[in-house]
Amino acid sequence: MILDFLKKTKNKINGIINFSKQKYLYDEWATTKTVEGFFSVIDKLPNPDIVLKKAGKNISVLRNLENHYQVGSGIEQRKAGTLSSEWILKENNSDNKHFELYDYIFKNIDIYSLINNILDTPLYGYVPIEIIWQKIGEYIIPEKLTAKPQEWFYFNADGEFFFKDKNEGGKKLIDFNSYKFLLPRNNPSYTNPYGKAILSRCFWNVVFINGGMEFWVKFTEKYGMPFTYGKYDRSMTDKEKEEFLNALVNMVQAAAAVI
């Protein structure tokens, strides 16, 4: 369709614009490096997730959300629907020799662990998965695929992916043509190559729930039981008074005083 359009308009376009003289047409102008006000430290593009930025946290804080009973159960139910399904490898038109090889590969890697790791992609935005290879006979095949922590990696302003390798100054470019890493991402964009993490939407809700629960426990403890007083005479020293108060606090935590 595009080729037909170009053929029909070739003469008309060449008659209006001489593209050979318009060299700027082949360059990209609007980039994160050229836009005013955009800044990245040592070419690292910070994760633009709004919730993480406002909370002053990195992506590791999202893992703690899985411990919340509602968030954790929701994640487990979502994954269970996929992990409970069976998988099958069909031969179709491939020759028997190659089919046996692929069948061997898939049966000897933990396929459900791989699927489980990939299902974390919408939760965290992206999941770096390292491939460990092995040589068997004349073939080099994957031995295992392991998901690695997101905070070990970063993108630069050009969208290139790096590993924070201490042996290479904290920046080792990952070439995906080397077949060493997989990088499933959830709705990445030019301004956000990290992808969208849906767990960040749960962050403040969980914080408020936990904070409210902590406040409520202290409130009921303070006003739901008698306030304990301990009486002392004038002969007691300040140190003895403090020890007296600490003894009462140990009995009923904060609901205590000495007079």
mmCIF file of C-alpha atoms in Angstrom:
data_model
loop_
_atom_site.group_PDB
_atom_site.id
_atom_site.type_symbol
_atom_site.label_atom_id
_atom_site.label_comp_id
_atom_site.label_asym_id
_atom_site.label_seq_id
_atom_site.Cartn_x
_atom_site.Cartn_y
_atom_site.Cartn_z
ATOM 1 C CA MET A 1 0.000 0.000 0.000
ATOM 2 C CA ILE A 2 2.819 2.395 0.891
ATOM 3 C CA LEU A 3 4.811 1.303 -2.167
ATOM 4 C CA ASP A 4 1.835 2.008 -4.441
ATOM 5 C CA PHE A 5 1.516 5.467 -2.927
ATOM 6 C CA LEU A 6 5.234 6.172 -3.451
ATOM 7 C CA LYS A 7 5.088 5.044 -7.076
ATOM 8 C CA LYS A 8 2.115 7.275 -7.816
ATOM 9 C CA THR A 9 3.552 10.332 -6.107
ATOM 10 C CA LYS A 10 7.254 9.908 -6.976
ATOM 11 C CA ASN A 11 7.312 12.345 -9.841
ATOM 12 C CA LYS A 12 5.079 14.854 -8.092
ATOM 13 C CA ILE A 13 7.188 14.838 -4.929
ATOM 14 C CA ASN A 14 10.481 15.127 -6.789
ATOM 15 C CA GLY A 15 9.085 18.046 -8.671
ATOM 16 C CA ILE A 16 8.275 19.913 -5.468
ATOM 17 C CA ILE A 17 11.078 18.900 -3.067
ATOM 18 C CA ASN A 18 14.641 17.929 -3.779
ATOM 19 C CA PHE A 19 15.172 15.394 -0.974
ATOM 20 C CA SER A 20 18.870 15.040 -1.690
ATOM 21 C CA LYS A 21 19.394 18.606 -0.439
ATOM 22 C CA GLN A 22 17.172 18.237 2.644
ATOM 23 C CA LYS A 23 19.634 16.257 4.784
ATOM 24 C CA TYR A 24 17.914 17.237 8.019
ATOM 25 C CA LEU A 25 14.996 15.013 7.073
ATOM 26 C CA TYR A 26 17.093 11.958 7.929
ATOM 27 C CA ASP A 27 17.980 13.146 11.446
ATOM 28 C CA GLU A 28 15.923 12.838 14.617
ATOM 29 C CA TRP A 29 15.547 16.227 16.301
ATOM 30 C CA ALA A 30 13.153 15.706 19.193
ATOM 31 C CA THR A 31 14.995 13.441 21.645
ATOM 32 C CA THR A 32 15.500 13.265 25.394
ATOM 33 C CA LYS A 33 19.029 14.579 24.848
ATOM 34 C CA THR A 34 17.949 17.689 22.951
ATOM 35 C CA VAL A 35 14.752 18.728 24.723
ATOM 36 C CA GLU A 36 15.104 21.634 27.138
ATOM 37 C CA GLY A 37 14.688 20.822 30.824
ATOM 38 C CA PHE A 38 15.372 17.091 30.525
ATOM 39 C CA PHE A 39 18.237 15.888 32.681
ATOM 40 C CA SER A 40 19.677 12.463 33.331
ATOM 41 C CA VAL A 41 22.612 11.734 35.636
ATOM 42 C CA ILE A 42 25.572 10.053 33.869
ATOM 43 C CA ASP A 43 23.215 9.156 31.050
ATOM 44 C CA LYS A 44 20.930 7.130 33.327
ATOM 45 C CA LEU A 45 17.235 7.591 32.688
ATOM 46 C CA PRO A 46 15.437 7.429 36.064
ATOM 47 C CA ASN A 47 12.284 5.361 36.234
ATOM 48 C CA PRO A 48 9.575 7.963 35.478
ATOM 49 C CA ASP A 49 6.938 6.170 37.544
ATOM 50 C CA ILE A 50 5.089 9.039 39.288
ATOM 51 C CA VAL A 51 4.296 7.098 42.463
ATOM 52 C CA LEU A 52 7.887 5.938 42.981
ATOM 53 C CA LYS A 53 9.218 9.445 42.336
ATOM 54 C CA LYS A 54 6.854 11.085 44.832
ATOM 55 C CA ALA A 55 7.506 8.417 47.447
ATOM 56 C CA GLY A 56 11.272 8.691 46.931
ATOM 57 C CA LYS A 57 11.523 4.910 46.515
ATOM 58 C CA ASN A 58 12.908 2.545 43.918
ATOM 59 C CA ILE A 59 11.127 -0.391 42.351
ATOM 60 C CA SER A 60 12.157 -2.773 45.153
ATOM 61 C CA VAL A 61 9.490 -1.229 47.422
ATOM 62 C CA LEU A 62 6.800 -2.678 45.155
ATOM 63 C CA ARG A 63 7.798 -6.211 46.158
ATOM 64 C CA ASN A 64 6.688 -5.522 49.733
ATOM 65 C CA LEU A 65 3.173 -4.887 48.436
ATOM 66 C CA GLU A 66 2.852 -8.583 47.627
ATOM 67 C CA ASN A 67 2.830 -9.253 51.387
ATOM 68 C CA HIS A 68 -0.447 -7.364 51.762
ATOM 69 C CA TYR A 69 -3.268 -9.880 51.965
ATOM 70 C CA GLN A 70 -5.469 -8.243 49.314
ATOM 71 C CA VAL A 71 -2.709 -7.455 46.836
ATOM 72 C CA GLY A 72 -1.007 -10.815 47.331
ATOM 73 C CA SER A 73 -4.208 -12.817 46.894
ATOM 74 C CA GLY A 74 -5.097 -10.818 43.772
ATOM 75 C CA ILE A 75 -1.697 -11.576 42.243
ATOM 76 C CA GLU A 76 -1.946 -15.267 43.085
ATOM 77 C CA GLN A 77 -5.429 -15.560 41.581
ATOM 78 C CA ARG A 78 -4.341 -13.758 38.426
ATOM 79 C CA LYS A 79 -1.323 -16.003 37.944
ATOM 80 C CA ALA A 80 -3.151 -19.189 38.859
ATOM 81 C CA GLY A 81 -5.460 -18.858 35.868
ATOM 82 C CA THR A 82 -2.489 -18.997 33.498
ATOM 83 C CA LEU A 83 -0.235 -21.380 35.416
ATOM 84 C CA SER A 84 -3.025 -23.930 35.762
ATOM 85 C CA SER A 85 -3.237 -24.252 31.958
ATOM 86 C CA GLU A 86 -1.360 -27.005 30.188
ATOM 87 C CA TRP A 87 1.041 -26.360 27.325
ATOM 88 C CA ILE A 88 1.827 -28.489 24.310
ATOM 89 C CA LEU A 89 4.429 -28.314 21.541
ATOM 90 C CA LYS A 90 3.093 -29.239 18.091
ATOM 91 C CA GLU A 91 5.294 -30.559 15.330
ATOM 92 C CA ASN A 92 3.254 -29.272 12.368
ATOM 93 C CA ASN A 93 5.513 -29.070 9.281
ATOM 94 C CA SER A 94 8.899 -29.217 11.052
ATOM 95 C CA ASP A 95 11.110 -32.218 10.532
ATOM 96 C CA ASN A 96 11.266 -34.814 13.278
ATOM 97 C CA LYS A 97 14.917 -34.109 14.171
ATOM 98 C CA HIS A 98 14.318 -30.447 15.006
ATOM 99 C CA PHE A 99 11.031 -31.182 16.744
ATOM 100 C CA GLU A 100 12.737 -33.644 19.083
ATOM 101 C CA LEU A 101 15.380 -31.013 19.888
ATOM 102 C CA TYR A 102 12.817 -28.320 20.702
ATOM 103 C CA ASP A 103 10.727 -30.796 22.663
ATOM 104 C CA TYR A 104 13.813 -31.725 24.703
ATOM 105 C CA ILE A 105 14.600 -28.042 25.388
ATOM 106 C CA PHE A 106 11.123 -27.156 26.623
ATOM 107 C CA LYS A 107 10.799 -30.261 28.753
ATOM 108 C CA ASN A 108 14.150 -29.691 30.473
ATOM 109 C CA ILE A 109 13.685 -26.069 31.455
ATOM 110 C CA ASP A 110 11.283 -25.000 34.195
ATOM 111 C CA ILE A 111 8.667 -23.645 31.831
ATOM 112 C CA TYR A 112 6.134 -22.800 34.558
ATOM 113 C CA SER A 113 8.749 -20.833 36.495
ATOM 114 C CA LEU A 114 9.496 -18.898 33.306
ATOM 115 C CA ILE A 115 5.801 -18.193 32.750
ATOM 116 C CA ASN A 116 5.444 -17.119 36.384
ATOM 117 C CA ASN A 117 8.334 -14.663 35.981
ATOM 118 C CA ILE A 118 6.908 -13.258 32.753
ATOM 119 C CA LEU A 119 3.564 -12.729 34.497
ATOM 120 C CA ASP A 120 5.376 -10.307 36.823
ATOM 121 C CA THR A 121 5.842 -7.952 33.871
ATOM 122 C CA PRO A 122 2.554 -6.026 34.299
ATOM 123 C CA LEU A 123 3.203 -5.810 38.051
ATOM 124 C CA TYR A 124 6.658 -4.201 37.814
ATOM 125 C CA GLY A 125 6.714 -2.860 34.254
ATOM 126 C CA TYR A 126 9.633 -5.002 33.119
ATOM 127 C CA VAL A 127 11.390 -8.241 34.076
ATOM 128 C CA PRO A 128 15.007 -8.905 33.020
ATOM 129 C CA ILE A 129 15.457 -12.632 32.382
ATOM 130 C CA GLU A 130 18.972 -14.006 31.926
ATOM 131 C CA ILE A 131 19.488 -17.085 29.759
ATOM 132 C CA ILE A 132 22.105 -19.627 30.835
ATOM 133 C CA TRP A 133 23.227 -21.741 27.891
ATOM 134 C CA GLN A 134 24.820 -25.173 27.661
ATOM 135 C CA LYS A 135 26.406 -27.161 24.851
ATOM 136 C CA ILE A 136 25.065 -30.614 24.116
ATOM 137 C CA GLY A 137 26.697 -32.297 21.174
ATOM 138 C CA GLU A 138 26.562 -29.960 18.190
ATOM 139 C CA TYR A 139 23.881 -27.757 19.719
ATOM 140 C CA ILE A 140 23.953 -24.848 22.161
ATOM 141 C CA ILE A 141 20.641 -24.790 23.996
ATOM 142 C CA PRO A 142 19.203 -22.865 26.980
ATOM 143 C CA GLU A 143 19.738 -24.636 30.284
ATOM 144 C CA LYS A 144 17.722 -22.288 32.496
ATOM 145 C CA LEU A 145 16.144 -18.843 32.428
ATOM 146 C CA THR A 146 16.358 -16.787 35.610
ATOM 147 C CA ALA A 147 14.565 -13.526 36.405
ATOM 148 C CA LYS A 148 16.883 -10.915 37.933
ATOM 149 C CA PRO A 149 16.019 -7.929 40.213
ATOM 150 C CA GLN A 150 14.945 -4.859 38.265
ATOM 151 C CA GLU A 151 17.078 -2.486 40.363
ATOM 152 C CA TRP A 152 20.218 -4.143 38.962
ATOM 153 C CA PHE A 153 19.469 -2.595 35.558
ATOM 154 C CA TYR A 154 18.613 0.738 33.999
ATOM 155 C CA PHE A 155 17.874 2.436 30.690
ATOM 156 C CA ASN A 156 19.714 5.415 29.284
ATOM 157 C CA ALA A 157 18.229 8.390 27.455
ATOM 158 C CA ASP A 158 18.414 6.502 24.142
ATOM 159 C CA GLY A 159 16.416 3.576 25.515
ATOM 160 C CA GLU A 160 19.439 1.277 25.695
ATOM 161 C CA PHE A 161 19.441 -1.307 28.478
ATOM 162 C CA PHE A 162 22.347 -1.583 30.933
ATOM 163 C CA PHE A 163 23.419 -3.868 33.756
ATOM 164 C CA LYS A 164 25.078 -2.190 36.761
ATOM 165 C CA ASP A 165 28.257 -4.220 36.426
ATOM 166 C CA LYS A 166 30.811 -3.175 39.062
ATOM 167 C CA ASN A 167 33.604 -4.540 36.866
ATOM 168 C CA GLU A 168 32.686 -2.129 34.082
ATOM 169 C CA GLY A 169 32.009 1.055 36.012
ATOM 170 C CA GLY A 170 28.371 0.238 36.665
ATOM 171 C CA LYS A 171 27.318 0.286 33.018
ATOM 172 C CA LYS A 172 27.404 -2.823 30.858
ATOM 173 C CA LEU A 173 25.340 -2.490 27.705
ATOM 174 C CA ILE A 174 23.082 -5.461 27.084
ATOM 175 C CA ASP A 175 23.022 -6.425 23.425
ATOM 176 C CA PHE A 176 19.848 -8.404 22.813
ATOM 177 C CA ASN A 177 21.343 -9.794 19.602
ATOM 178 C CA SER A 178 23.690 -11.783 21.847
ATOM 179 C CA TYR A 179 20.707 -13.867 23.047
ATOM 180 C CA LYS A 180 21.765 -13.475 26.678
ATOM 181 C CA PHE A 181 18.705 -11.661 28.032
ATOM 182 C CA LEU A 182 14.972 -11.525 27.518
ATOM 183 C CA LEU A 183 13.151 -8.327 28.513
ATOM 184 C CA PRO A 184 9.355 -8.567 28.586
ATOM 185 C CA ARG A 185 7.852 -5.104 29.221
ATOM 186 C CA ASN A 186 4.356 -3.785 29.881
ATOM 187 C CA ASN A 187 3.342 -0.948 27.550
ATOM 188 C CA PRO A 188 6.765 0.750 27.239
ATOM 189 C CA SER A 189 6.951 4.125 25.508
ATOM 190 C CA TYR A 190 9.592 6.541 24.262
ATOM 191 C CA THR A 191 9.479 8.527 27.505
ATOM 192 C CA ASN A 192 9.103 5.431 29.694
ATOM 193 C CA PRO A 193 11.126 2.454 28.435
ATOM 194 C CA TYR A 194 10.703 0.850 31.878
ATOM 195 C CA GLY A 195 7.066 0.053 31.160
ATOM 196 C CA LYS A 196 4.016 0.644 33.342
ATOM 197 C CA ALA A 197 3.971 -1.032 36.769
ATOM 198 C CA ILE A 198 0.410 -1.612 37.937
ATOM 199 C CA LEU A 199 1.631 -2.349 41.484
ATOM 200 C CA SER A 200 2.547 1.324 41.849
ATOM 201 C CA ARG A 201 -1.194 2.087 41.741
ATOM 202 C CA CYS A 202 -1.592 0.030 44.912
ATOM 203 C CA PHE A 203 1.281 1.695 46.796
ATOM 204 C CA TRP A 204 -0.509 4.570 48.555
ATOM 205 C CA ASN A 205 -3.608 2.476 49.232
ATOM 206 C CA VAL A 206 -1.522 -0.124 51.057
ATOM 207 C CA VAL A 207 0.402 2.591 52.917
ATOM 208 C CA PHE A 208 -2.825 4.197 54.120
ATOM 209 C CA ILE A 209 -4.337 0.839 55.080
ATOM 210 C CA ASN A 210 -1.262 -0.194 57.070
ATOM 211 C CA GLY A 211 -0.950 3.255 58.656
ATOM 212 C CA GLY A 212 -4.637 3.313 59.560
ATOM 213 C CA MET A 213 -4.438 -0.159 61.052
ATOM 214 C CA GLU A 214 -1.416 0.795 63.150
ATOM 215 C CA PHE A 215 -3.187 3.929 64.373
ATOM 216 C CA TRP A 216 -6.359 1.974 65.164
ATOM 217 C CA VAL A 217 -4.451 -0.634 67.193
ATOM 218 C CA LYS A 218 -2.786 2.091 69.248
ATOM 219 C CA PHE A 219 -6.083 3.940 69.627
ATOM 220 C CA THR A 220 -7.983 0.893 70.907
ATOM 221 C CA GLU A 221 -5.085 -0.013 73.174
ATOM 222 C CA LYS A 222 -4.979 3.457 74.648
ATOM 223 C CA TYR A 223 -8.709 4.054 75.089
ATOM 224 C CA GLY A 224 -9.982 0.498 75.166
ATOM 225 C CA MET A 225 -8.271 -0.445 78.436
ATOM 226 C CA PRO A 226 -7.725 1.337 81.778
ATOM 227 C CA PHE A 227 -5.042 4.001 81.870
ATOM 228 C CA THR A 228 -2.469 2.771 84.400
ATOM 229 C CA TYR A 229 -1.099 5.155 87.028
ATOM 230 C CA GLY A 230 1.707 4.424 89.424
ATOM 231 C CA LYS A 231 2.076 6.501 92.575
ATOM 232 C CA TYR A 232 5.464 7.245 94.131
ATOM 233 C CA ASP A 233 6.522 9.192 97.203
ATOM 234 C CA ARG A 234 8.841 12.176 97.326
ATOM 235 C CA SER A 235 11.813 10.095 98.431
ATOM 236 C CA MET A 236 12.196 8.408 95.005
ATOM 237 C CA THR A 237 14.989 9.678 92.776
ATOM 238 C CA ASP A 238 14.507 10.607 89.103
ATOM 239 C CA LYS A 239 16.193 7.376 88.058
ATOM 240 C CA GLU A 240 13.809 5.339 90.205
ATOM 241 C CA LYS A 241 10.845 7.244 88.759
ATOM 242 C CA GLU A 242 12.008 6.470 85.205
ATOM 243 C CA GLU A 243 12.450 2.791 86.039
ATOM 244 C CA PHE A 244 8.998 2.793 87.613
ATOM 245 C CA LEU A 245 7.468 4.308 84.466
ATOM 246 C CA ASN A 246 9.305 1.867 82.191
ATOM 247 C CA ALA A 247 7.943 -1.020 84.236
ATOM 248 C CA LEU A 248 4.393 0.247 83.707
ATOM 249 C CA VAL A 249 4.987 0.829 79.995
ATOM 250 C CA ASN A 250 6.207 -2.731 79.642
ATOM 251 C CA MET A 251 2.916 -3.839 81.162
ATOM 252 C CA VAL A 252 0.514 -1.847 78.964
ATOM 253 C CA GLN A 253 2.805 -0.161 76.407
ATOM 254 C CA ALA A 254 1.894 3.531 75.948
ATOM 255 C CA ALA A 255 -1.091 3.849 78.295
ATOM 256 C CA ALA A 256 0.848 4.571 81.512
ATOM 257 C CA ALA A 257 1.971 7.483 83.685
ATOM 258 C CA VAL A 258 3.537 8.115 87.109
ATOM 259 C CA ILE A 259 2.383 10.895 89.449
#
